[in-house]
mmCIF file of C-alpha atoms in Angstrom:
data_model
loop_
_atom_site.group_PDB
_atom_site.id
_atom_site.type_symbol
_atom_site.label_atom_id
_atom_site.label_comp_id
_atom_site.label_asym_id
_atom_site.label_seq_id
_atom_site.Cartn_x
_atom_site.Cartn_y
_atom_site.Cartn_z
ATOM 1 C CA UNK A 851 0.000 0.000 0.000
ATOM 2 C CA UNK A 852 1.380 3.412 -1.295
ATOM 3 C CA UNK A 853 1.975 6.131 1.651
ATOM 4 C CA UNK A 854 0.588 8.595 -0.947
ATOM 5 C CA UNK A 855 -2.522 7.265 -0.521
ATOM 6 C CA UNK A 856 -3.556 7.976 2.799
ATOM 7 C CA UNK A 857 -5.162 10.969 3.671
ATOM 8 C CA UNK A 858 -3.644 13.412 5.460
ATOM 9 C CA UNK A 859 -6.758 15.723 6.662
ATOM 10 C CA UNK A 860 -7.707 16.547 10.246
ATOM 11 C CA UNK A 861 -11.013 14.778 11.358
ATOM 12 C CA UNK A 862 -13.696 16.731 11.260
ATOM 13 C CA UNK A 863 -14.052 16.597 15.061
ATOM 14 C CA UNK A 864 -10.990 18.822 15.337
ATOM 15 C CA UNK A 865 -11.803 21.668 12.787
ATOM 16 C CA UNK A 866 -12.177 25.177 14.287
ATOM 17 C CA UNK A 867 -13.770 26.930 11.440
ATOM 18 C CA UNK A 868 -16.304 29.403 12.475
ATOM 19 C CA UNK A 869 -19.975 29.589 10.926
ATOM 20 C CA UNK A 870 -20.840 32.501 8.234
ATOM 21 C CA UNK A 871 -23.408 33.648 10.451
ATOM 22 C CA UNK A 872 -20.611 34.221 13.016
ATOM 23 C CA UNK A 873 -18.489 35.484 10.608
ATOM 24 C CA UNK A 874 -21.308 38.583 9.601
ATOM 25 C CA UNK A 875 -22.200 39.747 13.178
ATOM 26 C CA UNK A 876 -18.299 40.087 14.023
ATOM 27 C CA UNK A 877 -18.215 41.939 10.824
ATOM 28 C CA UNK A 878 -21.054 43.857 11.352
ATOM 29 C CA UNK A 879 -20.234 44.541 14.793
ATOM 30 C CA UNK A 880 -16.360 45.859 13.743
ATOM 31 C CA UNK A 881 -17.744 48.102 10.925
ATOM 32 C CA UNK A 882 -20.329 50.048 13.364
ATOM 33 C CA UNK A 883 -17.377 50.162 16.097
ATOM 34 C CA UNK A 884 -15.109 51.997 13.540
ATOM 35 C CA UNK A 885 -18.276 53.971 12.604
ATOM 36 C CA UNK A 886 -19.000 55.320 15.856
ATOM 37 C CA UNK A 887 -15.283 55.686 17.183
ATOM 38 C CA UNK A 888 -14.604 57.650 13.846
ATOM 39 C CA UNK A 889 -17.942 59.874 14.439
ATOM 40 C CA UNK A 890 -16.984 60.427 17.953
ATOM 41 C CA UNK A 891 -13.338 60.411 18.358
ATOM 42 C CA UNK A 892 -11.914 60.970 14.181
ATOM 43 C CA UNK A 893 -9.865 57.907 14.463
ATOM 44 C CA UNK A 894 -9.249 57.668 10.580
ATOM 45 C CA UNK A 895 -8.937 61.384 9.784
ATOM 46 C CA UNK A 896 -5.291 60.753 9.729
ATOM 47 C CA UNK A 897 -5.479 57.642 7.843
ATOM 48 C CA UNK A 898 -7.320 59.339 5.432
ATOM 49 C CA UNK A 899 -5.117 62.124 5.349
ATOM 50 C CA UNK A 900 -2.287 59.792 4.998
ATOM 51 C CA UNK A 901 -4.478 57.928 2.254
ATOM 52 C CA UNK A 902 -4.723 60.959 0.212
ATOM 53 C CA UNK A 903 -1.148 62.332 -0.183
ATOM 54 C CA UNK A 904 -0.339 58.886 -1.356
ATOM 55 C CA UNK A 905 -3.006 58.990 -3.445
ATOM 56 C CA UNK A 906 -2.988 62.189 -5.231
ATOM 57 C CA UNK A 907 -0.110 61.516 -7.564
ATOM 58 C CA UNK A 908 -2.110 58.767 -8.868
ATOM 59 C CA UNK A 909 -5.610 60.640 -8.720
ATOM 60 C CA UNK A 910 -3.628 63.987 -10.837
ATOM 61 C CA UNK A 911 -2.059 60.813 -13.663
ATOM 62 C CA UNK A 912 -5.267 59.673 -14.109
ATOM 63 C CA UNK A 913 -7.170 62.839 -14.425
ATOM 64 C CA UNK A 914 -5.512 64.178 -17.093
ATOM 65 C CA UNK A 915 -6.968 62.655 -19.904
ATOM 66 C CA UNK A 916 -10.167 63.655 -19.051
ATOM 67 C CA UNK A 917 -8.914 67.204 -18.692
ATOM 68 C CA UNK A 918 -7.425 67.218 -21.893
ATOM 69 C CA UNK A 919 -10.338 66.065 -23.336
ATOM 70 C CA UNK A 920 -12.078 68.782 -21.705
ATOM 71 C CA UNK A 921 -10.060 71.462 -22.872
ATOM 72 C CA UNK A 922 -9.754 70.499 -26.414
ATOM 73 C CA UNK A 923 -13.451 70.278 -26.838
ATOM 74 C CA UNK A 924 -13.681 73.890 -25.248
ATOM 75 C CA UNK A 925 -11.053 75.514 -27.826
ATOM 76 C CA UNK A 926 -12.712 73.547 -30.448
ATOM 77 C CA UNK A 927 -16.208 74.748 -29.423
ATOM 78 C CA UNK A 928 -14.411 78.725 -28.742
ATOM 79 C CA UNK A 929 -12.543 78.362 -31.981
ATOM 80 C CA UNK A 930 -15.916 77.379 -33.996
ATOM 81 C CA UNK A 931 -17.786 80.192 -32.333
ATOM 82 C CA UNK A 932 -15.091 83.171 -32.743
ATOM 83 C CA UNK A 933 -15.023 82.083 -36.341
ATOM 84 C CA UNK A 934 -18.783 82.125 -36.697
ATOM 85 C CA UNK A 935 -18.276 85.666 -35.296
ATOM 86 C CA UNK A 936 -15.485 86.865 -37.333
ATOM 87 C CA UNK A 937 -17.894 86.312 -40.145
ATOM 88 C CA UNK A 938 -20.855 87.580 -39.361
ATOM 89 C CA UNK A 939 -19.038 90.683 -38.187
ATOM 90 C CA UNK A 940 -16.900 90.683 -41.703
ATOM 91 C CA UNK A 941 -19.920 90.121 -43.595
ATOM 92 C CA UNK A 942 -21.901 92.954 -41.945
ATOM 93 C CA UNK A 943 -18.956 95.384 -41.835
ATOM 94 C CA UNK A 944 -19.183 94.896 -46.049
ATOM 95 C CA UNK A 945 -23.305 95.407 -45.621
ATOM 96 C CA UNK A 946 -22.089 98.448 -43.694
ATOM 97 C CA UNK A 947 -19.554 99.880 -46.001
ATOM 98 C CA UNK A 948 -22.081 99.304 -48.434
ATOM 99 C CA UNK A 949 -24.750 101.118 -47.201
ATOM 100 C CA UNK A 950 -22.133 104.123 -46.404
ATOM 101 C CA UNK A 951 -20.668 103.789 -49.839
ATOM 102 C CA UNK A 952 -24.164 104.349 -51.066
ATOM 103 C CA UNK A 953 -25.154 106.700 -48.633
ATOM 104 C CA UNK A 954 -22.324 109.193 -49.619
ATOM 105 C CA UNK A 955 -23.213 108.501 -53.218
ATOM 106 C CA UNK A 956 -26.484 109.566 -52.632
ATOM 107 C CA UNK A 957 -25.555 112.869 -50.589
ATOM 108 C CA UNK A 958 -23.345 114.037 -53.693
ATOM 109 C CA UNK A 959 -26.406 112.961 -56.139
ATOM 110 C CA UNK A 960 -28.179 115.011 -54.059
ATOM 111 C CA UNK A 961 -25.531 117.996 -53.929
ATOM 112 C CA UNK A 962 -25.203 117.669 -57.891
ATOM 113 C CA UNK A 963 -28.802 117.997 -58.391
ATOM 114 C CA UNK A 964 -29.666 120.842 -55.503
ATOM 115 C CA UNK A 965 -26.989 122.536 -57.440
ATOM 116 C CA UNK A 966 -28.239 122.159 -60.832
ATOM 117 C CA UNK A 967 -31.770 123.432 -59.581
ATOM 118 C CA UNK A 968 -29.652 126.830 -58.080
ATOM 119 C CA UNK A 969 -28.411 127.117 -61.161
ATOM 120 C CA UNK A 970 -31.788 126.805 -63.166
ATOM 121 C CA UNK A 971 -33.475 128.903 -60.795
ATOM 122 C CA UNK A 972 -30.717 131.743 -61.377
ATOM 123 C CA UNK A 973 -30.888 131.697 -65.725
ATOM 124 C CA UNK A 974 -35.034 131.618 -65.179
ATOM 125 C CA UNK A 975 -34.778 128.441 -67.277
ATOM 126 C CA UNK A 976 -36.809 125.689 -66.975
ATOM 127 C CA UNK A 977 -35.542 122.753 -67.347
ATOM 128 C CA UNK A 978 -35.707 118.777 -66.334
ATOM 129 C CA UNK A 979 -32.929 116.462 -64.928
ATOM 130 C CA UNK A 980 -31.886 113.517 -67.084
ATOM 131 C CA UNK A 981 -29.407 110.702 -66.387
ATOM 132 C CA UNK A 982 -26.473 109.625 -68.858
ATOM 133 C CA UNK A 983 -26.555 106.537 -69.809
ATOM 134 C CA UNK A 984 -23.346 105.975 -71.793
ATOM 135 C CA UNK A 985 -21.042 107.607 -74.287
ATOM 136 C CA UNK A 986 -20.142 107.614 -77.905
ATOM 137 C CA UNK A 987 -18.819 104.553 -79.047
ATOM 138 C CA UNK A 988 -17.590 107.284 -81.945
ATOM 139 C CA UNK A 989 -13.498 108.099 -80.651
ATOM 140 C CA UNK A 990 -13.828 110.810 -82.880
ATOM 141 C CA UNK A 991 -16.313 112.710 -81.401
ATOM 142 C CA UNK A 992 -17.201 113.870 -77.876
ATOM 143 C CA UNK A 993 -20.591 113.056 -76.634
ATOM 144 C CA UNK A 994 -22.689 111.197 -74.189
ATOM 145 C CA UNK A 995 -26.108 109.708 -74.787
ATOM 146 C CA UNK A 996 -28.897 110.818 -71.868
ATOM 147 C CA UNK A 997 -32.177 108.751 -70.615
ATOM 148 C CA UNK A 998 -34.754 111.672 -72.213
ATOM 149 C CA UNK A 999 -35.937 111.891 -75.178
ATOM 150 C CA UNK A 1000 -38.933 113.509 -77.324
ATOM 151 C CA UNK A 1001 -41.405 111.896 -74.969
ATOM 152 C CA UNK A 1002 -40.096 114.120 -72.311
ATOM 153 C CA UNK A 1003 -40.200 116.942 -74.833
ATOM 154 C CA UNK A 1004 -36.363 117.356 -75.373
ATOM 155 C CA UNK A 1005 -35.476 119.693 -78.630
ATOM 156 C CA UNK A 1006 -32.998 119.771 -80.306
ATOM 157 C CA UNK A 1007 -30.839 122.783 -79.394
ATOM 158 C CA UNK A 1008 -31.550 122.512 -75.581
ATOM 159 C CA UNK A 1009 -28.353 123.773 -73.587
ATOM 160 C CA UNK A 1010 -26.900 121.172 -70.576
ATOM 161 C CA UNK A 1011 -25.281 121.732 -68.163
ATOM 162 C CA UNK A 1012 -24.326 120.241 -64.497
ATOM 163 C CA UNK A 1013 -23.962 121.635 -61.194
ATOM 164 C CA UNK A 1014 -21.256 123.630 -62.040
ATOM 165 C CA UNK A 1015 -21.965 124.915 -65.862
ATOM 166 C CA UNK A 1016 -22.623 124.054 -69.035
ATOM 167 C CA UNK A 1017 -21.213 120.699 -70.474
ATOM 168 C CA UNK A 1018 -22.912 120.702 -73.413
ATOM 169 C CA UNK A 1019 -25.577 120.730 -76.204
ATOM 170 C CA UNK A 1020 -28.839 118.350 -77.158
ATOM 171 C CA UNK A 1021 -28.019 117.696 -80.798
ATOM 172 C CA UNK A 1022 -29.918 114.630 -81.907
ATOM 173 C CA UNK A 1023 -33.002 113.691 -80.186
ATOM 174 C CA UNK A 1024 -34.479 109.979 -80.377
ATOM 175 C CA UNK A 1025 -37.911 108.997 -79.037
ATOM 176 C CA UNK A 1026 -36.738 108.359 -75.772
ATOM 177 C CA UNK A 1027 -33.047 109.155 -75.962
ATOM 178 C CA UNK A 1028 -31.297 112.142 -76.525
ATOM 179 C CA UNK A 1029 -27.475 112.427 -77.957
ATOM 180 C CA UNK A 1030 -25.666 115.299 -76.491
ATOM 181 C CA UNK A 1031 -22.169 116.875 -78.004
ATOM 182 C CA UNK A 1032 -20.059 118.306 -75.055
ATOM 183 C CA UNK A 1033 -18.047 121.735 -75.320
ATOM 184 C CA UNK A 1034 -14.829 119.840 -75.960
ATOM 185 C CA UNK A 1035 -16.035 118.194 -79.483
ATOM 186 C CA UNK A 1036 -13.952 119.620 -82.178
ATOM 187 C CA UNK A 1037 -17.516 120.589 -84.333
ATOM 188 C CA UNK A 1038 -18.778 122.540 -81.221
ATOM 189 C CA UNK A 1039 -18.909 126.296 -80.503
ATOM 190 C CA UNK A 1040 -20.444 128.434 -78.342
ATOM 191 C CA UNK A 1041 -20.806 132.375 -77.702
ATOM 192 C CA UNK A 1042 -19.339 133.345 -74.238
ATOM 193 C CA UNK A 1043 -18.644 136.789 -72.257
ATOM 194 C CA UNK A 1044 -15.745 137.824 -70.249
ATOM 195 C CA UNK A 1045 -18.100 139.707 -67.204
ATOM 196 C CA UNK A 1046 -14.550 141.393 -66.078
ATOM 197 C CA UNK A 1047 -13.671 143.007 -69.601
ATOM 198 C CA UNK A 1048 -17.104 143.184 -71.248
ATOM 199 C CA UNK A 1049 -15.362 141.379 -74.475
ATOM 200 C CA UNK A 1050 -17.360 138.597 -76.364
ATOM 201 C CA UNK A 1051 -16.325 135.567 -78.475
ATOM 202 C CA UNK A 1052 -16.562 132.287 -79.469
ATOM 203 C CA UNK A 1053 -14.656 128.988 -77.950
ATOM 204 C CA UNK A 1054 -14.438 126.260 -80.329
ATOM 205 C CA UNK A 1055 -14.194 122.902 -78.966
ATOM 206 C CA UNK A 1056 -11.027 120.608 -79.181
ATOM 207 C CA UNK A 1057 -10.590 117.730 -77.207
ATOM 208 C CA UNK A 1058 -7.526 116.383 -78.994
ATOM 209 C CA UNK A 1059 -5.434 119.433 -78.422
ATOM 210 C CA UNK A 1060 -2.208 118.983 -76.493
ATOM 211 C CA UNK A 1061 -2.874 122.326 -75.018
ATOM 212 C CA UNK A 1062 -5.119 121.824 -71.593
ATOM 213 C CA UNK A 1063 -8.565 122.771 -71.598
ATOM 214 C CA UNK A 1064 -10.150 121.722 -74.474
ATOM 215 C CA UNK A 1065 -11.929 124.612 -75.559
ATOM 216 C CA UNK A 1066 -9.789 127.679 -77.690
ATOM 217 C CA UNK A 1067 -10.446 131.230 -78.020
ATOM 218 C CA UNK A 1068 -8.868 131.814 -81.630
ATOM 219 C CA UNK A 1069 -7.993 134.662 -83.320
ATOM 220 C CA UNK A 1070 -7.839 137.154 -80.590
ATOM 221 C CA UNK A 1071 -6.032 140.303 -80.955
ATOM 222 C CA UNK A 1072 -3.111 139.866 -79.390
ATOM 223 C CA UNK A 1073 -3.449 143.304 -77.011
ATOM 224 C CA UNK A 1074 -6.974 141.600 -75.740
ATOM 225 C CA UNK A 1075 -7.187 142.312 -72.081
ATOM 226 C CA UNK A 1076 -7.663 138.190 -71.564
ATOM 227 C CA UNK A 1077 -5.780 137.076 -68.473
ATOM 228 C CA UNK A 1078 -5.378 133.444 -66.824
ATOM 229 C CA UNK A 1079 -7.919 132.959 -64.470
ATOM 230 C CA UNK A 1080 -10.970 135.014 -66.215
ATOM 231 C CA UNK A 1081 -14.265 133.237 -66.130
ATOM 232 C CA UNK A 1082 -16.274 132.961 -69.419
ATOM 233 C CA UNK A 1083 -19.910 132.845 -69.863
ATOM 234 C CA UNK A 1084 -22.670 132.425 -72.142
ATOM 235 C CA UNK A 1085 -23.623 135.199 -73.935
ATOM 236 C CA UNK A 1086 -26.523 134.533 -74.895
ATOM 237 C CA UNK A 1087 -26.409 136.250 -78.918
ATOM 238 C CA UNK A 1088 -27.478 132.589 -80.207
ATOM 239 C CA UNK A 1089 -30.687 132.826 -79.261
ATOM 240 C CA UNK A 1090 -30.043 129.102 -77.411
ATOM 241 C CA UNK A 1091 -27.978 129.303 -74.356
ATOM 242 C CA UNK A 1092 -29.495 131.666 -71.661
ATOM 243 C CA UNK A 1093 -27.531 134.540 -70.700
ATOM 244 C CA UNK A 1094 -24.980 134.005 -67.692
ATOM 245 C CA UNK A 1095 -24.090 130.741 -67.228
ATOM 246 C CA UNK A 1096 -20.736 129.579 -66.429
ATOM 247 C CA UNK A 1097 -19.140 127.755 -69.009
ATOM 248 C CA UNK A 1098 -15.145 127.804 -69.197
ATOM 249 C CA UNK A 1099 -11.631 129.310 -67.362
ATOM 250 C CA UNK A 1100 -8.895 130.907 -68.841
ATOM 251 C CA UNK A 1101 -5.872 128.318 -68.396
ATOM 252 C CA UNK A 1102 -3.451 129.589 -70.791
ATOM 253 C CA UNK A 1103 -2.794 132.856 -72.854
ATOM 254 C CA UNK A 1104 0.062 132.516 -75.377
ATOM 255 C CA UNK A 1105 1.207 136.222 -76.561
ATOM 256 C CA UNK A 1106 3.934 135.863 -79.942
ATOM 257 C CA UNK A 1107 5.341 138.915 -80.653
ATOM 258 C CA UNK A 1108 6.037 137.384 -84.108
ATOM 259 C CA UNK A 1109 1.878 136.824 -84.235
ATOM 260 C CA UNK A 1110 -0.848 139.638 -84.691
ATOM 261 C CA UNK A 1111 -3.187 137.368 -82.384
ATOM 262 C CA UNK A 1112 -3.224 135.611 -79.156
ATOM 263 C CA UNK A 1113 -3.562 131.862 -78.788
ATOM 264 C CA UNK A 1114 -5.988 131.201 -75.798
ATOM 265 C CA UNK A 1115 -6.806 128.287 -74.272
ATOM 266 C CA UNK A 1116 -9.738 127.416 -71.805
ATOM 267 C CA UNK A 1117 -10.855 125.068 -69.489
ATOM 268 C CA UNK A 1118 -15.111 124.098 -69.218
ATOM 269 C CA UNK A 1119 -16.303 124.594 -65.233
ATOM 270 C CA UNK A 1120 -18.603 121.761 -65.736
ATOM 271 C CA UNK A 1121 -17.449 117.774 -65.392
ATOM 272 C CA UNK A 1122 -17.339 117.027 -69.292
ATOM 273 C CA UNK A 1123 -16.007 113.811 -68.895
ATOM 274 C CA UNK A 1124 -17.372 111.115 -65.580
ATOM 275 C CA UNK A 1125 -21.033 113.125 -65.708
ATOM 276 C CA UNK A 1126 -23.859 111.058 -64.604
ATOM 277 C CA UNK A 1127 -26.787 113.979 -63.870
ATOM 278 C CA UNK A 1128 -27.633 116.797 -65.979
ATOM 279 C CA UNK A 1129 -29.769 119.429 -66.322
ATOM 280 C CA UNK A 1130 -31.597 119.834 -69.848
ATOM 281 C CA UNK A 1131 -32.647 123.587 -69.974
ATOM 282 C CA UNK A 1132 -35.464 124.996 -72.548
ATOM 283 C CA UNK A 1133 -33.933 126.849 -75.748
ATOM 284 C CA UNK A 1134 -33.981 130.309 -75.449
ATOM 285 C CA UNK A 1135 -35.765 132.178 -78.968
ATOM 286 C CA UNK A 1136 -34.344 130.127 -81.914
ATOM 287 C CA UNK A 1137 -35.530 126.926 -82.245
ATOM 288 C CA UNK A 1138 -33.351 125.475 -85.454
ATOM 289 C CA UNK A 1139 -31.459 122.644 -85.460
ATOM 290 C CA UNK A 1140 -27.816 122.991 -83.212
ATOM 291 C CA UNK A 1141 -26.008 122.203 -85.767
ATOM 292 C CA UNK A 1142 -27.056 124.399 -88.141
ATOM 293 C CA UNK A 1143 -26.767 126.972 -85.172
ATOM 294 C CA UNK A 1144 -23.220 125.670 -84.556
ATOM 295 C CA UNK A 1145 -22.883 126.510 -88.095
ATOM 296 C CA UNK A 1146 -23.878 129.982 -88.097
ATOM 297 C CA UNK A 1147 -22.060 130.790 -84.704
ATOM 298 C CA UNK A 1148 -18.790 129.586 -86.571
ATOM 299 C CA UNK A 1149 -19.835 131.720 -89.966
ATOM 300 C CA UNK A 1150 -20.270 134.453 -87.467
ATOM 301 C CA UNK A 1151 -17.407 134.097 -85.702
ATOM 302 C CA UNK A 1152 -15.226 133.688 -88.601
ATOM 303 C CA UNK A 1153 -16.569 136.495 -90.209
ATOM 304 C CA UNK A 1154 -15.580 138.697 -86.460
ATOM 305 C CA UNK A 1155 -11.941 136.731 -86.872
ATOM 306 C CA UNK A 1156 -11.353 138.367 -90.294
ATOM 307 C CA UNK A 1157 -12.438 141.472 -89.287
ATOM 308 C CA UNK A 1158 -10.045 141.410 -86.690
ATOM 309 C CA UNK A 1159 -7.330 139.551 -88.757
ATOM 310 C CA UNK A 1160 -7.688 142.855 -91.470
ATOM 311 C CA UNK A 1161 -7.525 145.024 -88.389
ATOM 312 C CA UNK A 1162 -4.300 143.515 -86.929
ATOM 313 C CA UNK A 1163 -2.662 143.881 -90.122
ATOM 314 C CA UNK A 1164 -3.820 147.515 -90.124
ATOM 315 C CA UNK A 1165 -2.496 148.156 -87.374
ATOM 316 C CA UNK A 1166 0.822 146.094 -88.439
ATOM 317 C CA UNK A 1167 1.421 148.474 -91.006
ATOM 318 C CA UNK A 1168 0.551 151.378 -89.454
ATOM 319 C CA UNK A 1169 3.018 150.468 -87.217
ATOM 320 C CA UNK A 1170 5.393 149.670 -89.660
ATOM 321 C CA UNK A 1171 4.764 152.748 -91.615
ATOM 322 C CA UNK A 1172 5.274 154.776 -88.130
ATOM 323 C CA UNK A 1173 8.617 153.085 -87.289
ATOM 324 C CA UNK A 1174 9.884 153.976 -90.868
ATOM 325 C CA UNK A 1175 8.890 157.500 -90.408
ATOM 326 C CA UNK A 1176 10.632 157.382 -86.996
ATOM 327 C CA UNK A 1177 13.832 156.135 -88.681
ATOM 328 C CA UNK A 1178 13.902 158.427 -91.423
ATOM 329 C CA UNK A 1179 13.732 161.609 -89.142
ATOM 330 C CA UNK A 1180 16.243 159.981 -87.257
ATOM 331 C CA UNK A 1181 18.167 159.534 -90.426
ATOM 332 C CA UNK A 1182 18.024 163.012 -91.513
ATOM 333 C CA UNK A 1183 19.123 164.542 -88.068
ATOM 334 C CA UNK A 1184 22.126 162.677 -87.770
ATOM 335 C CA UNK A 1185 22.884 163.662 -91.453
ATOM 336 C CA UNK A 1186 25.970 166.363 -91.010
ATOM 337 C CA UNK A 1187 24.987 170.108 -92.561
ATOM 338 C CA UNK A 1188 27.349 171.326 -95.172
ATOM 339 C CA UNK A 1189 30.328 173.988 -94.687
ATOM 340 C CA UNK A 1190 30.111 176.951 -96.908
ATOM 341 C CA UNK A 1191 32.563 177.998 -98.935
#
């Protein structure tokens, strides 16, 4: 018989193994002890003091995720809601600039055309605002093509201008649209007044001149009392323009003293070029067509030009004939008298 065999185990009439009923009341009993000695007395405060500086390292370690966590998800949300911001606030600062863009735009509409009503008021004109709507597509020619027409009873003839002075001159007029040929075109002319000197004449329009301006007083004498600076307006003798209105500067006054006349050279008041509102007056008197006007305002003025052409070279040789006099009786008293014999 194997000794490996036998079993080794206590009898059962020596085991000391207490009952689980036993077991629970000690239990019980130990856990309300330590309850009522820590109420009473704080027997475990330091334990639990002790308990958590051990512990802290850990609880900090294993916190951190969750704080990270935390934090990302708050920039995330922060970054998401400053960029919603940022765009709203971009998108209603262009709404804004917008509005003030228009805004100003509408204050200098409203300037222009105040102006333009001043203006009318002053010539005793009546008149009606019109809009351009574009220009030319002729390069040859300078003029603009405005929103009025016959149905707003536009003539031919009718004198614009904008709140400054006159631009221009209705020459073609379409049911609804009206063409309009601005100082500065090279057929254009138009009687004007110097208010300081009382003179009149004609500027002729010429946009492609190198000289600035655009518009030329020619064949002036060239002792006319014309300085730089000297405002020109309409006088009126056409029978179209009303009398008065602003219409150019003197910019330049070339005197030759090899020349009987004076080259000047104007600039209009009025915005020839960029215009968007005008101010399409009434014809004064004649009612013919502006071109044929234009016409007759040139013959006239070129018939004035030769009469002043023939009197500079009058007063050339006058002049001429005065400094020959001048040096013959200075000739014949530095001749020597004769000795007698």
């Amino acid at each position: 018989m194997s000794l490996d065999t036998l079993d080794h185990r206590a009898p059962s009439l020596f085991k000391q193994q207490a009952s689980r009923t036993s077991q629970l009341a000690l239990y019980s009993a130990l856990a309300l002890f330590l309850m009522v000695a820590d109420a009473r007395f704080k027997i475990t405060t330091p334990v639990r003091a002790a308990l958590s500086v051990a512990l802290s390292p850990v609880q900090w370690l294993v916190a951190q995720p969750v704080l990270a966590y935390q934090n990302a998800s708050r920039y995330a949300e922060v970054q998401q809601q400053a960029v919603a911001r940022e765009d709203a606030a971009r998108k209603e600062l262009v709404v804004m600039a917008q509005r003030a863009e228009l805004a100003d735009e509408l204050i200098k509409e409203n300037e222009h055309l105040r102006s333009m009503l001043e203006l009318r008021e002053r010539s005793l004109t009546p008149g009606q605002v019109a809009e351009v709507v574009y220009d030319s597509p002729d390069p040859y020619t300078r003029r603009v093509v405005i929103d009025k027409g016959q149905a707003d009873n536009i003539a031919p003839g009718s004198p614009v201008l904008d709140e400054k002075g006159v631009i221009g001159q209705v020459t073609r007029v379409y049911p609804t649209r009206a063409e309009v040929t601005l100082l500065i075109d090279r057929d254009q002319a138009i009687p004007v007044f110097n208010p300081r000197t009382g003179a009149r004449s004609v500027a002729y329009g010429d946009a492609s001149s190198t000289r600035a301006g655009g518009l030329e007083l020619r064949f002036m004498p060239s002792n006319a009392d014309v300085q730089v600076g000297d405002l020109l307006t309409t006088s009126g003798i056409d029978g179209l323009y009303p009398t008065g209105l602003p219409v150019a500067k003197v910019v330049t006054v070339d005197r030759r003293a090899d020349s009987a006349f004076t080259r000047i050279y104007c600039e209009p008041v009025g915005r020839v070029q960029g215009v968007r509102h005008v101010m399409v007056l009434k014809p004064q008197g004649r009612t013919e067509h502006p071109e044929a006007a234009n016409m007759q305002a040139q013959a006239d003025a070129e018939k004035a030009d030769r009469a002043a052409k023939a009197r500079g070279k009058k007063e050339a040789a006058a002049a001429e004939k005065e400094k020959a006099a001048v040096e013959k009786a200075g000739t014949k008293a530095a001749k020597p008298a004769k000795d007698p014999a």
